[in-house]
PDB file of C-alpha atoms in Angstrom:
ATOM      1  CA  MET C   1       9.832 -24.498  10.723  1.00 90.00           C
ATOM      2  CA  GLN C   2       9.150 -22.154   7.826  1.00 85.00           C
ATOM      3  CA  MET C   3      11.335 -19.139   7.185  1.00 87.00           C
ATOM      4  CA  LYS C   4      10.694 -16.023   5.157  1.00 87.00           C
ATOM      5  CA  PRO C   5      12.179 -12.576   4.568  1.00 92.00           C
ATOM      6  CA  VAL C   6      11.035  -9.724   6.814  1.00 94.00           C
ATOM      7  CA  LEU C   7      10.974  -6.003   6.093  1.00 95.00           C
ATOM      8  CA  GLY C   8      13.416  -4.000   8.165  1.00 94.00           C
ATOM      9  CA  ILE C   9      13.833  -0.252   8.478  1.00 95.00           C
ATOM     10  CA  ALA C  10      16.310  -0.217   5.564  1.00 96.00           C
ATOM     11  CA  GLU C  11      13.777  -1.831   3.218  1.00 97.00           C
ATOM     12  CA  ALA C  12      10.906   0.306   4.505  1.00 97.00           C
ATOM     13  CA  THR C  13      12.991   3.415   3.870  1.00 97.00           C
ATOM     14  CA  ARG C  14      13.905   2.254   0.347  1.00 97.00           C
ATOM     15  CA  ILE C  15      10.214   1.614  -0.412  1.00 98.00           C
ATOM     16  CA  LEU C  16       9.216   5.006   0.967  1.00 98.00           C
ATOM     17  CA  ASP C  17      11.954   6.782  -1.002  1.00 98.00           C
ATOM     18  CA  ALA C  18      11.034   5.077  -4.289  1.00 98.00           C
ATOM     19  CA  ALA C  19       7.345   5.891  -3.824  1.00 98.00           C
ATOM     20  CA  ARG C  20       8.143   9.488  -2.863  1.00 98.00           C
ATOM     21  CA  ASP C  21      10.343   9.859  -5.960  1.00 98.00           C
ATOM     22  CA  GLU C  22       7.499   8.622  -8.187  1.00 98.00           C
ATOM     23  CA  ALA C  23       5.013  11.005  -6.578  1.00 98.00           C
ATOM     24  CA  GLN C  24       7.336  13.994  -6.813  1.00 98.00           C
ATOM     25  CA  ARG C  25       8.265  13.190 -10.431  1.00 98.00           C
ATOM     26  CA  ASN C  26       4.553  13.524 -11.244  1.00 98.00           C
ATOM     27  CA  GLY C  27       3.875  16.503  -8.978  1.00 98.00           C
ATOM     28  CA  TRP C  28       1.464  14.519  -6.786  1.00 98.00           C
ATOM     29  CA  ALA C  29       0.868  15.387  -3.128  1.00 98.00           C
ATOM     30  CA  VAL C  30       0.270  12.043  -1.410  1.00 98.00           C
ATOM     31  CA  ALA C  31       0.686  10.173   1.831  1.00 98.00           C
ATOM     32  CA  ILE C  32       2.686   6.953   1.660  1.00 98.00           C
ATOM     33  CA  ALA C  33       2.506   4.184   4.254  1.00 98.00           C
ATOM     34  CA  VAL C  34       4.638   1.056   4.527  1.00 98.00           C
ATOM     35  CA  VAL C  35       3.449  -1.803   6.742  1.00 98.00           C
ATOM     36  CA  ASP C  36       4.745  -5.262   7.643  1.00 97.00           C
ATOM     37  CA  ASP C  37       2.981  -8.496   6.701  1.00 96.00           C
ATOM     38  CA  GLY C  38       0.602  -8.119   9.642  1.00 95.00           C
ATOM     39  CA  GLY C  39      -0.416  -4.610   8.596  1.00 96.00           C
ATOM     40  CA  HIS C  40       1.584  -2.872  11.345  1.00 97.00           C
ATOM     41  CA  PRO C  41       3.116   0.513  10.434  1.00 97.00           C
ATOM     42  CA  LEU C  42       6.823   0.695   9.591  1.00 98.00           C
ATOM     43  CA  ALA C  43       7.048   4.060   7.815  1.00 98.00           C
ATOM     44  CA  LEU C  44       4.829   6.974   6.846  1.00 98.00           C
ATOM     45  CA  ALA C  45       5.375  10.155   4.851  1.00 98.00           C
ATOM     46  CA  ARG C  46       2.846  12.875   4.082  1.00 98.00           C
ATOM     47  CA  LEU C  47       4.219  15.061   1.314  1.00 98.00           C
ATOM     48  CA  ASP C  48       3.717  18.802   1.481  1.00 97.00           C
ATOM     49  CA  GLY C  49       0.221  19.827   0.477  1.00 97.00           C
ATOM     50  CA  THR C  50      -1.380  16.452   1.180  1.00 98.00           C
ATOM     51  CA  ALA C  51      -4.665  16.428   3.089  1.00 97.00           C
ATOM     52  CA  PRO C  52      -4.305  15.020   6.630  1.00 97.00           C
ATOM     53  CA  VAL C  53      -6.937  12.324   6.005  1.00 96.00           C
ATOM     54  CA  SER C  54      -4.666  10.829   3.346  1.00 97.00           C
ATOM     55  CA  SER C  55      -2.291   9.649   6.084  1.00 97.00           C
ATOM     56  CA  TYR C  56      -5.060   7.554   7.602  1.00 96.00           C
ATOM     57  CA  ILE C  57      -6.316   6.249   4.250  1.00 95.00           C
ATOM     58  CA  SER C  58      -2.818   5.304   3.043  1.00 97.00           C
ATOM     59  CA  GLN C  59      -2.220   3.224   6.171  1.00 96.00           C
ATOM     60  CA  GLU C  60      -5.536   1.432   5.772  1.00 94.00           C
ATOM     61  CA  LYS C  61      -4.889   0.721   2.080  1.00 95.00           C
ATOM     62  CA  ALA C  62      -1.510  -0.753   3.016  1.00 97.00           C
ATOM     63  CA  ARG C  63      -3.048  -2.806   5.834  1.00 95.00           C
ATOM     64  CA  THR C  64      -5.720  -4.130   3.475  1.00 93.00           C
ATOM     65  CA  ALA C  65      -3.093  -5.199   0.910  1.00 95.00           C
ATOM     66  CA  ALA C  66      -0.884  -6.831   3.562  1.00 96.00           C
ATOM     67  CA  LEU C  67      -3.641  -8.763   5.319  1.00 93.00           C
ATOM     68  CA  GLY C  68      -5.420  -9.709   2.102  1.00 91.00           C
ATOM     69  CA  ARG C  69      -2.189 -10.643   0.332  1.00 93.00           C
ATOM     70  CA  ARG C  70      -3.384  -8.825  -2.789  1.00 91.00           C
ATOM     71  CA  GLU C  71      -3.838  -5.338  -4.149  1.00 92.00           C
ATOM     72  CA  SER C  72      -6.600  -3.432  -2.397  1.00 90.00           C
ATOM     73  CA  LYS C  73      -8.136  -2.798  -5.830  1.00 89.00           C
ATOM     74  CA  ALA C  74      -9.195  -6.461  -5.895  1.00 85.00           C
ATOM     75  CA  TYR C  75     -11.687  -5.758  -3.109  1.00 80.00           C
ATOM     76  CA  GLU C  76     -12.924  -2.598  -4.805  1.00 79.00           C
ATOM     77  CA  ASP C  77     -13.490  -4.601  -7.999  1.00 79.00           C
ATOM     78  CA  MET C  78     -15.351  -7.368  -6.121  1.00 79.00           C
ATOM     79  CA  ILE C  79     -17.650  -4.877  -4.428  1.00 74.00           C
ATOM     80  CA  ASN C  80     -18.260  -2.941  -7.651  1.00 76.00           C
ATOM     81  CA  GLY C  81     -18.955  -6.284  -9.343  1.00 82.00           C
ATOM     82  CA  GLY C  82     -21.813  -6.981  -6.962  1.00 80.00           C
ATOM     83  CA  ARG C  83     -20.130  -8.910  -4.131  1.00 80.00           C
ATOM     84  CA  THR C  84     -21.383  -6.445  -1.547  1.00 74.00           C
ATOM     85  CA  ALA C  85     -20.732  -8.945   1.249  1.00 71.00           C
ATOM     86  CA  PHE C  86     -17.133  -7.667   1.181  1.00 68.00           C
ATOM     87  CA  LEU C  87     -18.440  -4.421   2.679  1.00 68.00           C
ATOM     88  CA  SER C  88     -18.663  -6.304   5.978  1.00 65.00           C
ATOM     89  CA  ALA C  89     -15.061  -7.611   5.783  1.00 68.00           C
ATOM     90  CA  PRO C  90     -12.800  -6.251   8.530  1.00 65.00           C
ATOM     91  CA  LEU C  91     -10.925  -4.117   6.007  1.00 67.00           C
ATOM     92  CA  VAL C  92     -11.317  -0.355   6.122  1.00 66.00           C
ATOM     93  CA  ALA C  93      -9.868   0.757   2.786  1.00 67.00           C
ATOM     94  CA  THR C  94     -11.108  -1.408  -0.047  1.00 72.00           C
ATOM     95  CA  LEU C  95      -9.949   1.187  -2.579  1.00 83.00           C
ATOM     96  CA  GLU C  96      -7.203   1.062  -5.188  1.00 89.00           C
ATOM     97  CA  GLY C  97      -3.806   2.209  -3.928  1.00 95.00           C
ATOM     98  CA  GLY C  98      -2.652  -0.606  -1.629  1.00 96.00           C
ATOM     99  CA  VAL C  99      -0.016  -2.955  -3.069  1.00 97.00           C
ATOM    100  CA  PRO C 100       1.623  -5.952  -1.395  1.00 97.00           C
ATOM    101  CA  VAL C 101       5.410  -6.217  -1.263  1.00 97.00           C
ATOM    102  CA  ILE C 102       6.439  -9.694  -2.390  1.00 95.00           C
ATOM    103  CA  VAL C 103       9.916 -11.147  -1.857  1.00 93.00           C
ATOM    104  CA  ASP C 104      10.787 -14.732  -2.773  1.00 90.00           C
ATOM    105  CA  GLY C 105       7.092 -15.457  -3.347  1.00 90.00           C
ATOM    106  CA  GLN C 106       6.117 -14.293   0.159  1.00 93.00           C
ATOM    107  CA  VAL C 107       4.126 -11.195   1.099  1.00 95.00           C
ATOM    108  CA  VAL C 108       6.422  -9.353   3.506  1.00 97.00           C
ATOM    109  CA  GLY C 109       4.410  -6.144   3.769  1.00 97.00           C
ATOM    110  CA  ALA C 110       2.581  -3.584   1.702  1.00 98.00           C
ATOM    111  CA  VAL C 111       2.560   0.016   0.521  1.00 98.00           C
ATOM    112  CA  GLY C 112      -0.503   2.229   0.641  1.00 98.00           C
ATOM    113  CA  VAL C 113      -0.853   5.607  -1.046  1.00 98.00           C
ATOM    114  CA  SER C 114      -3.593   8.220  -0.882  1.00 97.00           C
ATOM    115  CA  GLY C 115      -3.980  11.752  -2.155  1.00 97.00           C
ATOM    116  CA  VAL C 116      -4.592  11.668  -5.902  1.00 98.00           C
ATOM    117  CA  LYS C 117      -6.719   9.543  -8.254  1.00 97.00           C
ATOM    118  CA  SER C 118      -6.835   5.879  -7.273  1.00 94.00           C
ATOM    119  CA  ASP C 119      -4.855   4.673 -10.294  1.00 96.00           C
ATOM    120  CA  GLN C 120      -2.214   7.320  -9.554  1.00 98.00           C
ATOM    121  CA  ASP C 121      -2.108   6.206  -5.912  1.00 98.00           C
ATOM    122  CA  ALA C 122      -1.518   2.657  -7.169  1.00 97.00           C
ATOM    123  CA  GLN C 123       1.216   3.832  -9.552  1.00 98.00           C
ATOM    124  CA  VAL C 124       3.100   5.401  -6.632  1.00 98.00           C
ATOM    125  CA  ALA C 125       2.548   2.341  -4.414  1.00 98.00           C
ATOM    126  CA  LYS C 126       3.808  -0.012  -7.133  1.00 98.00           C
ATOM    127  CA  ALA C 127       6.950   2.090  -7.575  1.00 98.00           C
ATOM    128  CA  GLY C 128       7.636   1.617  -3.886  1.00 98.00           C
ATOM    129  CA  ALA C 129       6.803  -2.087  -3.813  1.00 97.00           C
ATOM    130  CA  ASN C 130       8.878  -2.784  -6.915  1.00 96.00           C
ATOM    131  CA  SER C 131      11.940  -1.160  -5.364  1.00 96.00           C
ATOM    132  CA  ILE C 132      12.615  -4.325  -3.356  1.00 90.00           C
ATOM    133  CA  ALA C 133      10.223  -6.949  -4.737  1.00 61.00           C
ATOM    134  CA  ALA C 134      11.789 -10.066  -6.119  1.00 55.00           C
TER     135      ALA C 134
END
């Protein structure tokens, strides 16, 4: 039987707090979602002033990163590079801003962020993911 680490509420909260700190340090109004390795929601925060749709998009970016086991930007790059077949993949948010959380070489979840420019979303998501990644 294989064993791997699993995100609990303590880790999800630490990820959310680190991402929120990064967003607030930069004055960015974003939504931040943390999901488990199956893309199921563990935590969500929509900072003051963030558009409601960002909550949905952040969850889908996180789900994409968790299920795909890679940053959501990889899918955006593939599609922009001409691999339009990925448009039919069962992933809703193939945009930059979803980052997997990796512990001991295993994807244990992901962080998705939406609300500012895509590279800024990714910066916030990486701050969250790096708060527990090993």
